[in-house]
Amino acid sequence: MSRPVDGPKEQGGRRAETRQRLYRAAADLIAEQGFAATTVDAIAERAGVAKGTVFYNFGSKEALFAGLLDHGIERLADALAEAARGPAASPIAVLDALMLAQLRFFDEYGPFARVLLAEMWRAAWQDAVLRLRTSVLAVYERVLADAVEAGELRPGFDTGTAATAVFGMVLTVAIERRALRPDQPVEDVHATLAELVHRRISP
Amino acid sequence: MSRPVDGPKEQGGRRAETRQRLYRAAADLIAEQGFAATTVDAIAERAGVAKGTVFYNFGSKEALFAGLLDHGIERLADALAEAARGPAASPIAVLDALMLAQLRFFDEYGPFARVLLAEMWRAAWQDAVLRLRTSVLAVYERVLADAVEAGELRPGFDTGTAATAVFGMVLTVAIERRALRPDQPVEDVHATLAELVHRRISP
DNA sequence: TCTTTTGTACCGACTGGTCAGTGCAAAAGA
DNA sequence: TCTTTTGCACTGACCAGTCGGTACAAAAGA
């Protein structure tokens, strides 16, 4: 009778596992077809779950998707924050580490990368986008500001635009690599990007 | 009776104008809602055209969209090719000019930029993506190869990955600027990107 | 201990609405 | 005349969301 329709809570329970399965199925299908073209029936089937279960757990197709975005963004933010915490010689070295971490994250969760790229600018998911800006792009922006502070970039450098630029660059390349060059090591791609943004010319 | 359903041909005719209107309407709506969520009725209404006219001209919703992608990619390729033709001191200066041209193009055709970003990796539009790679990314790749040739980049530098990286970077930033900072001059954004990719530190 | 109740999670047939595409006769260019 | 566009009714497939019901475990009687 009382349909829960609440946000994610516990980690190991039965519901939590069902939700994980639904997230994965939804990410896979939406990456291929887009949100609107992906049916709830298809998501349920891929997750090995009845259609009703989707609505029992999330209340609506939109809510499922919003949950998926939040979930992915949180994990990405964690991955970047951890990379930023590591030891580094300079802000630019931290920037390097961030790009590698983002590349690895999207390499592992490729479908999510595509979903993010495709839906990022839709007005419907403003909340998620805001979270992306405050929890992911902010990490890039901070390290760029540090670089300005350290004299590695000109004072007055637009760290906000640059943060978006780097994030978008890595996102695009990560997707392209998975789609077109799956055999190329992530480290090679990272080396190219690192060289692009700060000309670390290694022989 | 005999529905034409052919590709774009002439430029100034009556049909051509109808198609232009449909392209613009479709780009606007699909940028906001995505392909699947945008109805043919809505496109026709926004274009100020009867629904039947859409099918008379394009045969199907998918064909209309494919035409839109082709049309936009062709114009983008032209814009970049022209920018690459201009006088330039060095390959890196040409790269600069390309980024500015891309930025300006997407600034003018913002909805198309979003459509491209969102649908670029969908398997359904493989043809268009291929055309993007051979006619747009190739321009970037060529100038990067020239830079390697000129000793401005290390021999063995992965120009293919770098081309995608720069293209994706500019695309992302162009969309972000239109959505979040419409007042910021395109030239400022370009300066930031230029500084990012080749550290032209101007005071 | 055995029975009954309660709450949670899930199931899947069904419904009401939506939408791509059709058919056609008439009007408007050119 | 021949092409293009209009207006509009129609269809058939598809799909989000609903709802009555099942399964099961844990708690509450008795």
Tab-separated table of C-alpha atoms (C1' of nucleotides) in Angstrom:
chain	number	residue	atom	x	y	z
A	1	MET	CA	0.000	0.000	0.000
A	2	SER	CA	2.485	2.613	1.128
A	3	ARG	CA	4.833	2.906	-1.797
A	4	PRO	CA	8.267	3.999	-0.513
A	5	VAL	CA	9.635	5.972	-3.467
A	6	ASP	CA	12.441	7.292	-1.330
A	7	GLY	CA	16.037	7.970	-2.229
A	8	PRO	CA	18.825	5.432	-1.822
A	9	LYS	CA	19.503	4.437	1.756
A	10	GLU	CA	21.267	1.268	2.754
A	11	GLN	CA	24.038	-0.423	0.859
A	12	GLY	CA	23.758	-4.170	1.144
A	13	GLY	CA	20.012	-4.808	1.337
A	14	ARG	CA	17.801	-6.427	-1.214
A	15	ARG	CA	16.415	-3.144	-2.483
A	16	ALA	CA	19.875	-1.676	-2.784
A	17	GLU	CA	20.953	-4.541	-4.970
A	18	THR	CA	17.860	-4.219	-7.164
A	19	ARG	CA	18.551	-0.533	-7.558
A	20	GLN	CA	22.133	-1.200	-8.565
A	21	ARG	CA	20.952	-3.611	-11.220
A	22	LEU	CA	18.483	-1.059	-12.500
A	23	TYR	CA	21.116	1.654	-12.607
A	24	ARG	CA	23.449	-0.478	-14.625
A	25	ALA	CA	20.731	-1.602	-17.029
A	26	ALA	CA	19.468	1.942	-17.460
A	27	ALA	CA	22.953	3.316	-18.075
A	28	ASP	CA	23.684	0.672	-20.695
A	29	LEU	CA	20.465	1.208	-22.596
A	30	ILE	CA	20.297	4.975	-22.315
A	31	ALA	CA	23.895	5.257	-23.475
A	32	GLU	CA	22.920	3.424	-26.630
A	33	GLN	CA	19.509	4.899	-27.334
A	34	GLY	CA	19.029	7.996	-25.237
A	35	PHE	CA	16.632	8.582	-22.386
A	36	ALA	CA	13.389	9.054	-24.268
A	37	ALA	CA	13.960	6.142	-26.632
A	38	THR	CA	14.670	3.713	-23.810
A	39	THR	CA	11.575	2.027	-22.438
A	40	VAL	CA	11.033	1.080	-18.846
A	41	ASP	CA	10.129	-2.411	-20.058
A	42	ALA	CA	13.556	-2.751	-21.650
A	43	ILE	CA	15.349	-1.531	-18.547
A	44	ALA	CA	13.391	-3.928	-16.361
A	45	GLU	CA	14.057	-6.832	-18.673
A	46	ARG	CA	17.785	-6.151	-18.867
A	47	ALA	CA	17.931	-5.852	-15.088
A	48	GLY	CA	16.073	-9.154	-14.712
A	49	VAL	CA	13.243	-7.504	-12.844
A	50	ALA	CA	9.546	-6.925	-13.410
A	51	LYS	CA	8.359	-3.594	-14.677
A	52	GLY	CA	6.405	-2.934	-11.529
A	53	THR	CA	9.597	-3.165	-9.521
A	54	VAL	CA	11.020	-0.168	-11.313
A	55	PHE	CA	8.077	1.944	-10.251
A	56	TYR	CA	8.063	0.439	-6.794
A	57	ASN	CA	11.669	1.497	-6.349
A	58	PHE	CA	11.794	4.810	-8.135
A	59	GLY	CA	8.255	5.991	-8.705
A	60	SER	CA	8.871	7.139	-12.260
A	61	LYS	CA	11.187	6.739	-15.209
A	62	GLU	CA	12.488	10.240	-14.649
A	63	ALA	CA	13.249	9.575	-11.007
A	64	LEU	CA	15.190	6.458	-11.944
A	65	PHE	CA	17.265	8.503	-14.327
A	66	ALA	CA	17.811	11.304	-11.843
A	67	GLY	CA	19.018	8.712	-9.359
A	68	LEU	CA	21.361	7.263	-11.927
A	69	LEU	CA	22.882	10.662	-12.635
A	70	ASP	CA	23.315	11.463	-8.959
A	71	HIS	CA	24.848	8.097	-8.278
A	72	GLY	CA	27.364	8.398	-11.094
A	73	ILE	CA	28.275	11.987	-10.360
A	74	GLU	CA	28.899	11.140	-6.735
A	75	ARG	CA	31.233	8.323	-7.644
A	76	LEU	CA	33.065	10.480	-10.156
A	77	ALA	CA	33.436	13.271	-7.626
A	78	ASP	CA	34.865	10.776	-5.140
A	79	ALA	CA	37.356	9.461	-7.674
A	80	LEU	CA	38.561	12.951	-8.540
A	81	ALA	CA	38.706	14.116	-4.946
A	82	GLU	CA	40.858	11.142	-4.081
A	83	ALA	CA	43.178	11.781	-7.004
A	84	ALA	CA	43.523	15.395	-5.901
A	85	ARG	CA	44.477	14.314	-2.382
A	86	GLY	CA	47.482	12.297	-3.494
A	87	PRO	CA	51.032	13.638	-3.266
A	88	ALA	CA	52.005	15.927	-6.099
A	89	ALA	CA	54.976	18.089	-6.947
A	90	SER	CA	52.921	20.961	-8.308
A	91	PRO	CA	49.393	22.031	-9.188
A	92	ILE	CA	50.031	21.034	-12.772
A	93	ALA	CA	50.984	17.559	-11.581
A	94	VAL	CA	47.683	17.410	-9.719
A	95	LEU	CA	45.886	18.437	-12.901
A	96	ASP	CA	47.601	15.510	-14.552
A	97	ALA	CA	46.417	13.153	-11.858
A	98	LEU	CA	42.868	14.469	-12.178
A	99	MET	CA	42.777	13.880	-15.904
A	100	LEU	CA	44.068	10.366	-15.470
A	101	ALA	CA	41.518	9.634	-12.768
A	102	GLN	CA	38.679	10.948	-14.937
A	103	LEU	CA	39.921	8.957	-17.887
A	104	ARG	CA	40.035	5.784	-15.809
A	105	PHE	CA	36.618	6.410	-14.319
A	106	PHE	CA	34.967	6.836	-17.687
A	107	ASP	CA	36.915	3.929	-19.022
A	108	GLU	CA	35.353	1.753	-16.365
A	109	TYR	CA	31.887	3.286	-16.560
A	110	GLY	CA	31.757	4.002	-20.258
A	111	PRO	CA	27.988	3.965	-20.649
A	112	PHE	CA	27.688	6.495	-17.883
A	113	ALA	CA	30.139	8.754	-19.672
A	114	ARG	CA	27.959	8.751	-22.747
A	115	VAL	CA	24.810	9.356	-20.769
A	116	LEU	CA	26.446	12.269	-19.040
A	117	LEU	CA	27.711	13.813	-22.253
A	118	ALA	CA	24.384	13.475	-24.004
A	119	GLU	CA	22.090	14.622	-21.217
A	120	MET	CA	24.320	17.072	-19.392
A	121	TRP	CA	22.800	20.172	-20.915
A	122	ARG	CA	19.137	19.170	-20.847
A	123	ALA	CA	17.138	21.583	-18.774
A	124	ALA	CA	15.280	18.679	-17.202
A	125	TRP	CA	18.264	17.582	-15.127
A	126	GLN	CA	19.370	20.915	-13.769
A	127	ASP	CA	19.874	19.541	-10.279
A	128	ALA	CA	22.298	16.919	-11.444
A	129	VAL	CA	24.179	19.410	-13.566
A	130	LEU	CA	24.495	21.733	-10.611
A	131	ARG	CA	25.918	18.891	-8.580
A	132	LEU	CA	28.346	18.129	-11.365
A	133	ARG	CA	29.537	21.703	-11.318
A	134	THR	CA	29.928	21.972	-7.576
A	135	SER	CA	31.438	18.581	-6.934
A	136	VAL	CA	33.379	17.689	-10.076
A	137	LEU	CA	34.226	20.820	-12.024
A	138	ALA	CA	35.074	22.541	-8.755
A	139	VAL	CA	37.930	20.099	-8.233
A	140	TYR	CA	39.434	21.100	-11.555
A	141	GLU	CA	38.837	24.736	-10.905
A	142	ARG	CA	40.556	24.592	-7.534
A	143	VAL	CA	43.714	23.024	-8.897
A	144	LEU	CA	43.808	25.547	-11.719
A	145	ALA	CA	43.454	28.337	-9.193
A	146	ASP	CA	46.348	26.786	-7.289
A	147	ALA	CA	48.369	26.848	-10.485
A	148	VAL	CA	47.649	30.536	-10.889
A	149	GLU	CA	48.632	31.041	-7.278
A	150	ALA	CA	51.875	29.171	-7.845
A	151	GLY	CA	52.682	31.280	-10.880
A	152	GLU	CA	52.280	28.391	-13.291
A	153	LEU	CA	49.443	30.218	-14.994
A	154	ARG	CA	48.965	33.903	-15.603
A	155	PRO	CA	47.080	35.854	-12.947
A	156	GLY	CA	43.552	36.525	-14.115
A	157	PHE	CA	43.414	33.251	-16.016
A	158	ASP	CA	39.797	32.113	-16.385
A	159	THR	CA	39.863	28.972	-14.289
A	160	GLY	CA	36.131	28.367	-14.660
A	161	THR	CA	36.186	28.134	-18.420
A	162	ALA	CA	39.411	26.156	-18.328
A	163	ALA	CA	37.925	23.664	-15.871
A	164	THR	CA	35.000	23.020	-18.200
A	165	ALA	CA	37.392	22.785	-21.122
A	166	VAL	CA	39.561	20.133	-19.513
A	167	PHE	CA	36.585	18.164	-18.268
A	168	GLY	CA	34.924	18.185	-21.669
A	169	MET	CA	38.147	17.298	-23.398
A	170	VAL	CA	38.757	14.270	-21.217
A	171	LEU	CA	35.114	13.194	-21.452
A	172	THR	CA	35.101	13.359	-25.241
A	173	VAL	CA	38.377	11.523	-25.588
A	174	ALA	CA	37.352	8.847	-23.111
A	175	ILE	CA	34.237	8.096	-25.124
A	176	GLU	CA	36.080	8.144	-28.412
A	177	ARG	CA	38.724	5.777	-27.110
A	178	ARG	CA	36.174	3.264	-25.871
A	179	ALA	CA	34.217	3.435	-29.101
A	180	LEU	CA	37.036	3.513	-31.621
A	181	ARG	CA	40.321	2.487	-30.029
A	182	PRO	CA	39.538	0.119	-27.182
A	183	ASP	CA	43.001	-1.420	-27.377
A	184	GLN	CA	44.908	1.781	-26.825
A	185	PRO	CA	46.077	1.992	-23.195
A	186	VAL	CA	44.445	4.711	-21.150
A	187	GLU	CA	47.916	5.840	-20.117
A	188	ASP	CA	48.830	6.638	-23.718
A	189	VAL	CA	45.746	8.763	-24.154
A	190	HIS	CA	46.531	10.479	-20.905
A	191	ALA	CA	50.061	11.224	-22.044
A	192	THR	CA	48.726	12.904	-25.167
A	193	LEU	CA	46.298	15.031	-23.188
A	194	ALA	CA	48.938	15.961	-20.647
A	195	GLU	CA	51.245	17.024	-23.417
A	196	LEU	CA	48.460	19.052	-24.985
A	197	VAL	CA	47.646	21.025	-21.877
A	198	HIS	CA	51.081	21.610	-20.524
A	199	ARG	CA	53.588	20.570	-23.079
A	200	ARG	CA	55.383	17.980	-21.029
A	201	ILE	CA	57.533	16.814	-23.935
A	202	SER	CA	58.870	13.425	-23.068
A	203	PRO	CA	61.178	11.678	-25.527
B	1	MET	CA	1.865	10.727	-55.485
B	2	SER	CA	5.550	10.290	-56.126
B	3	ARG	CA	7.108	11.569	-52.949
B	4	PRO	CA	10.551	12.945	-53.749
B	5	VAL	CA	12.349	12.168	-50.487
B	6	ASP	CA	15.665	13.113	-51.985
B	7	GLY	CA	18.595	14.822	-50.367
B	8	PRO	CA	19.154	18.563	-50.458
B	9	LYS	CA	19.749	19.929	-53.919
B	10	GLU	CA	19.139	23.499	-54.901
B	11	GLN	CA	19.705	26.519	-52.710
B	12	GLY	CA	17.166	29.187	-53.420
B	13	GLY	CA	14.019	27.323	-54.418
B	14	ARG	CA	10.774	27.015	-52.550
B	15	ARG	CA	11.544	23.536	-51.294
B	16	ALA	CA	14.970	24.608	-50.155
B	17	GLU	CA	13.476	27.322	-48.011
B	18	THR	CA	10.964	24.957	-46.487
B	19	ARG	CA	13.773	22.567	-45.651
B	20	GLN	CA	15.800	25.325	-44.030
B	21	ARG	CA	12.879	26.225	-41.824
B	22	LEU	CA	12.434	22.602	-40.861
B	23	TYR	CA	16.126	22.202	-40.078
B	24	ARG	CA	16.121	25.203	-37.827
B	25	ALA	CA	12.940	24.169	-36.039
B	26	ALA	CA	14.190	20.620	-35.597
B	27	ALA	CA	17.558	21.773	-34.267
B	28	ASP	CA	15.929	24.093	-31.751
B	29	LEU	CA	13.539	21.502	-30.428
B	30	ILE	CA	15.899	18.544	-30.482
B	31	ALA	CA	18.548	20.568	-28.677
B	32	GLU	CA	16.097	21.144	-25.872
B	33	GLN	CA	14.388	17.772	-25.678
B	34	GLY	CA	16.396	15.243	-27.606
B	35	PHE	CA	15.496	13.443	-30.800
B	36	ALA	CA	13.068	10.856	-29.495
B	37	ALA	CA	11.177	13.283	-27.290
B	38	THR	CA	10.633	15.756	-30.102
B	39	THR	CA	7.470	15.138	-32.126
B	40	VAL	CA	7.088	15.743	-35.807
B	41	ASP	CA	3.950	17.746	-35.051
B	42	ALA	CA	5.970	20.109	-32.892
B	43	ILE	CA	8.671	20.537	-35.512
B	44	ALA	CA	6.099	21.272	-38.187
B	45	GLU	CA	4.293	23.752	-35.998
B	46	ARG	CA	7.470	25.592	-35.037
B	47	ALA	CA	8.499	25.734	-38.682
B	48	GLY	CA	5.069	27.078	-39.618
B	49	VAL	CA	4.448	24.205	-41.972
B	50	ALA	CA	1.893	21.428	-42.262
B	51	LYS	CA	2.849	18.045	-40.903
B	52	GLY	CA	2.409	16.439	-44.279
B	53	THR	CA	5.061	18.757	-45.663
B	54	VAL	CA	7.662	17.200	-43.397
B	55	PHE	CA	6.975	13.774	-44.830
B	56	TYR	CA	6.657	15.134	-48.321
B	57	ASN	CA	10.130	16.633	-48.035
B	58	PHE	CA	11.993	14.103	-45.957
B	59	GLY	CA	9.972	10.919	-45.921
B	60	SER	CA	10.549	10.230	-42.238
B	61	LYS	CA	11.522	11.814	-38.965
B	62	GLU	CA	14.840	9.998	-39.043
B	63	ALA	CA	15.627	11.231	-42.527
B	64	LEU	CA	14.903	14.788	-41.473
B	65	PHE	CA	17.336	14.405	-38.634
B	66	ALA	CA	19.987	12.778	-40.775
B	67	GLY	CA	19.662	15.676	-43.186
B	68	LEU	CA	20.019	18.135	-40.338
B	69	LEU	CA	23.209	16.476	-39.145
B	70	ASP	CA	24.690	16.385	-42.634
B	71	HIS	CA	23.766	19.976	-43.295
B	72	GLY	CA	25.317	21.204	-40.051
B	73	ILE	CA	28.455	19.136	-40.388
B	74	GLU	CA	28.982	20.403	-43.898
B	75	ARG	CA	28.710	23.996	-42.816
B	76	LEU	CA	31.036	23.416	-39.879
B	77	ALA	CA	33.557	21.725	-42.124
B	78	ASP	CA	33.410	24.685	-44.498
B	79	ALA	CA	33.935	27.148	-41.670
B	80	LEU	CA	36.969	25.252	-40.388
B	81	ALA	CA	38.436	24.710	-43.814
B	82	GLU	CA	38.214	28.407	-44.511
B	83	ALA	CA	39.849	29.281	-41.209
B	84	ALA	CA	42.657	26.860	-42.001
B	85	ARG	CA	43.236	28.513	-45.372
B	86	GLY	CA	43.953	31.935	-43.905
B	87	PRO	CA	47.481	33.281	-43.455
B	88	ALA	CA	49.208	32.023	-40.326
B	89	ALA	CA	52.663	32.291	-38.855
B	90	SER	CA	52.813	28.691	-37.692
B	91	PRO	CA	50.782	25.510	-37.363
B	92	ILE	CA	49.989	26.441	-33.791
B	93	ALA	CA	48.618	29.750	-35.012
B	94	VAL	CA	46.402	27.827	-37.405
B	95	LEU	CA	45.220	25.670	-34.518
B	96	ASP	CA	44.279	28.890	-32.781
B	97	ALA	CA	42.321	30.057	-35.782
B	98	LEU	CA	40.514	26.728	-35.988
B	99	MET	CA	39.436	26.862	-32.381
B	100	LEU	CA	38.153	30.384	-32.808
B	101	ALA	CA	36.252	29.437	-35.939
B	102	GLN	CA	34.673	26.452	-34.210
B	103	LEU	CA	33.765	28.573	-31.223
B	104	ARG	CA	32.142	31.172	-33.445
B	105	PHE	CA	30.276	28.558	-35.451
B	106	PHE	CA	28.781	26.941	-32.390
B	107	ASP	CA	28.085	30.337	-30.936
B	108	GLU	CA	25.949	31.113	-33.958
B	109	TYR	CA	24.385	27.667	-34.245
B	110	GLY	CA	24.141	26.811	-30.568
B	111	PRO	CA	21.252	24.365	-30.832
B	112	PHE	CA	23.151	22.430	-33.453
B	113	ALA	CA	26.137	22.206	-31.132
B	114	ARG	CA	23.995	20.591	-28.478
B	115	VAL	CA	22.402	18.215	-30.926
B	116	LEU	CA	25.796	17.189	-32.189
B	117	LEU	CA	27.193	16.649	-28.712
B	118	ALA	CA	24.220	14.611	-27.591
B	119	GLU	CA	23.783	12.445	-30.642
B	120	MET	CA	27.340	12.173	-31.889
B	121	TRP	CA	27.986	8.747	-30.427
B	122	ARG	CA	24.645	7.151	-31.174
B	123	ALA	CA	25.074	4.127	-33.374
B	124	ALA	CA	22.065	5.203	-35.449
B	125	TRP	CA	23.904	8.116	-37.061
B	126	GLN	CA	27.126	6.394	-37.944
B	127	ASP	CA	27.204	7.954	-41.386
B	128	ALA	CA	27.094	11.454	-40.029
B	129	VAL	CA	29.740	10.683	-37.447
B	130	LEU	CA	31.985	9.305	-40.144
B	131	ARG	CA	31.524	12.491	-42.102
B	132	LEU	CA	32.359	14.506	-39.004
B	133	ARG	CA	35.570	12.582	-38.610
B	134	THR	CA	36.683	12.859	-42.194
B	135	SER	CA	35.680	16.452	-42.794
B	136	VAL	CA	36.004	18.201	-39.443
B	137	LEU	CA	38.341	16.281	-37.181
B	138	ALA	CA	40.635	15.755	-40.142
B	139	VAL	CA	41.230	19.501	-40.346
B	140	TYR	CA	42.433	19.526	-36.758
B	141	GLU	CA	44.495	16.442	-37.278
B	142	ARG	CA	46.220	17.891	-40.297
B	143	VAL	CA	47.289	21.056	-38.533
B	144	LEU	CA	48.544	19.045	-35.589
B	145	ALA	CA	50.538	16.874	-37.962
B	146	ASP	CA	51.970	20.065	-39.447
B	147	ALA	CA	52.969	21.143	-35.963
B	148	VAL	CA	54.789	17.870	-35.456
B	149	GLU	CA	56.471	18.373	-38.814
B	150	ALA	CA	57.512	21.884	-37.827
B	151	GLY	CA	58.984	20.611	-34.576
B	152	GLU	CA	56.375	22.367	-32.451
B	153	LEU	CA	55.201	19.019	-31.139
B	154	ARG	CA	57.196	15.906	-30.398
B	155	PRO	CA	57.536	13.363	-33.204
B	156	GLY	CA	55.189	10.458	-32.574
B	157	PHE	CA	52.624	12.723	-30.938
B	158	ASP	CA	49.131	11.184	-31.244
B	159	THR	CA	47.471	13.712	-33.496
B	160	GLY	CA	44.273	11.700	-33.820
B	161	THR	CA	43.544	11.674	-30.111
B	162	ALA	CA	44.623	15.282	-29.792
B	163	ALA	CA	42.299	16.336	-32.613
B	164	THR	CA	39.344	14.752	-30.855
B	165	ALA	CA	40.462	16.318	-27.601
B	166	VAL	CA	40.583	19.833	-28.978
B	167	PHE	CA	37.311	19.431	-30.844
B	168	GLY	CA	35.528	18.104	-27.750
B	169	MET	CA	37.042	20.793	-25.582
B	170	VAL	CA	35.853	23.605	-27.812
B	171	LEU	CA	32.421	22.011	-28.254
B	172	THR	CA	31.895	21.640	-24.516
B	173	VAL	CA	33.042	25.154	-23.744
B	174	ALA	CA	30.940	26.645	-26.515
B	175	ILE	CA	27.821	25.037	-25.119
B	176	GLU	CA	28.654	26.010	-21.568
B	177	ARG	CA	29.249	29.602	-22.545
B	178	ARG	CA	25.935	29.897	-24.351
B	179	ALA	CA	24.069	28.283	-21.501
B	180	LEU	CA	25.784	29.906	-18.536
B	181	ARG	CA	27.786	32.934	-19.621
B	182	PRO	CA	26.121	34.378	-22.708
B	183	ASP	CA	27.624	37.794	-22.014
B	184	GLN	CA	31.232	36.673	-22.055
B	185	PRO	CA	32.838	37.506	-25.412
B	186	VAL	CA	33.779	34.542	-27.515
B	187	GLU	CA	37.238	36.020	-27.874
B	188	ASP	CA	37.835	35.801	-24.127
B	189	VAL	CA	36.884	32.152	-24.092
B	190	HIS	CA	39.140	31.581	-27.045
B	191	ALA	CA	42.040	33.265	-25.282
B	192	THR	CA	41.627	30.942	-22.329
B	193	LEU	CA	41.573	27.874	-24.546
B	194	ALA	CA	44.557	29.068	-26.531
B	195	GLU	CA	46.487	29.617	-23.359
B	196	LEU	CA	45.490	26.167	-22.152
B	197	VAL	CA	46.710	24.339	-25.198
B	198	HIS	CA	49.859	26.230	-25.928
B	199	ARG	CA	50.605	28.495	-23.041
B	200	ARG	CA	50.600	31.731	-24.904
B	201	ILE	CA	50.918	33.833	-21.761
B	202	SER	CA	49.909	37.327	-22.643
B	203	PRO	CA	50.031	39.938	-19.889
C	1	DT	C1'	5.163	-24.222	19.609
C	2	DC	C1'	1.845	-23.048	16.196
C	3	DT	C1'	-0.919	-19.551	14.052
C	4	DT	C1'	-1.966	-15.049	12.470
C	5	DT	C1'	-0.776	-10.502	11.209
C	6	DT	C1'	2.091	-7.002	9.213
C	7	DG	C1'	5.416	-4.840	6.185
C	8	DT	C1'	8.392	-5.107	2.348
C	9	DA	C1'	9.601	-6.292	-2.195
C	10	DC	C1'	8.244	-7.774	-6.348
C	11	DC	C1'	5.219	-9.317	-10.265
C	12	DG	C1'	2.855	-8.705	-14.843
C	13	DA	C1'	-1.585	-8.012	-17.283
C	14	DC	C1'	-3.985	-4.072	-18.408
C	15	DT	C1'	-5.258	0.879	-19.666
C	16	DG	C1'	-5.308	5.378	-21.561
C	17	DG	C1'	-2.823	8.333	-24.081
C	18	DT	C1'	0.676	9.547	-27.514
C	19	DC	C1'	2.769	9.753	-31.905
C	20	DA	C1'	4.896	8.428	-36.575
C	21	DG	C1'	3.173	7.892	-40.625
C	22	DT	C1'	-0.935	7.608	-44.223
C	23	DG	C1'	-4.567	9.148	-47.533
C	24	DC	C1'	-6.695	12.428	-50.003
C	25	DA	C1'	-8.857	16.384	-51.927
C	26	DA	C1'	-8.150	21.029	-52.557
C	27	DA	C1'	-5.331	25.215	-52.879
C	28	DA	C1'	-1.268	27.731	-54.003
C	29	DG	C1'	2.802	28.644	-56.497
C	30	DA	C1'	5.795	28.811	-60.698
D	1	DT	C1'	0.473	22.007	-66.323
D	2	DC	C1'	3.318	20.177	-62.797
D	3	DT	C1'	5.126	20.651	-58.296
D	4	DT	C1'	4.626	21.748	-53.691
D	5	DT	C1'	2.028	22.697	-49.727
D	6	DT	C1'	-2.138	22.514	-46.861
D	7	DG	C1'	-5.590	20.660	-43.648
D	8	DC	C1'	-7.443	17.060	-41.436
D	9	DA	C1'	-9.155	12.639	-40.201
D	10	DC	C1'	-7.416	8.210	-39.289
D	11	DT	C1'	-4.664	4.081	-37.808
D	12	DG	C1'	-1.804	0.967	-35.493
D	13	DA	C1'	2.008	0.367	-32.670
D	14	DC	C1'	4.008	1.541	-28.608
D	15	DC	C1'	4.680	2.862	-23.804
D	16	DA	C1'	4.479	5.102	-18.922
D	17	DG	C1'	2.217	4.244	-15.204
D	18	DT	C1'	-1.507	1.443	-12.446
D	19	DC	C1'	-3.373	-2.063	-9.742
D	20	DG	C1'	-4.686	-6.377	-7.792
D	21	DG	C1'	-2.143	-9.860	-6.387
D	22	DT	C1'	1.912	-13.128	-4.719
D	23	DA	C1'	6.004	-14.413	-1.751
D	24	DC	C1'	8.230	-14.335	2.288
D	25	DA	C1'	10.218	-13.145	6.614
D	26	DA	C1'	9.781	-11.330	11.038
D	27	DA	C1'	6.874	-9.933	14.794
D	28	DA	C1'	2.849	-10.626	17.577
D	29	DG	C1'	-0.411	-13.280	19.680
D	30	DA	C1'	-2.342	-17.671	21.882
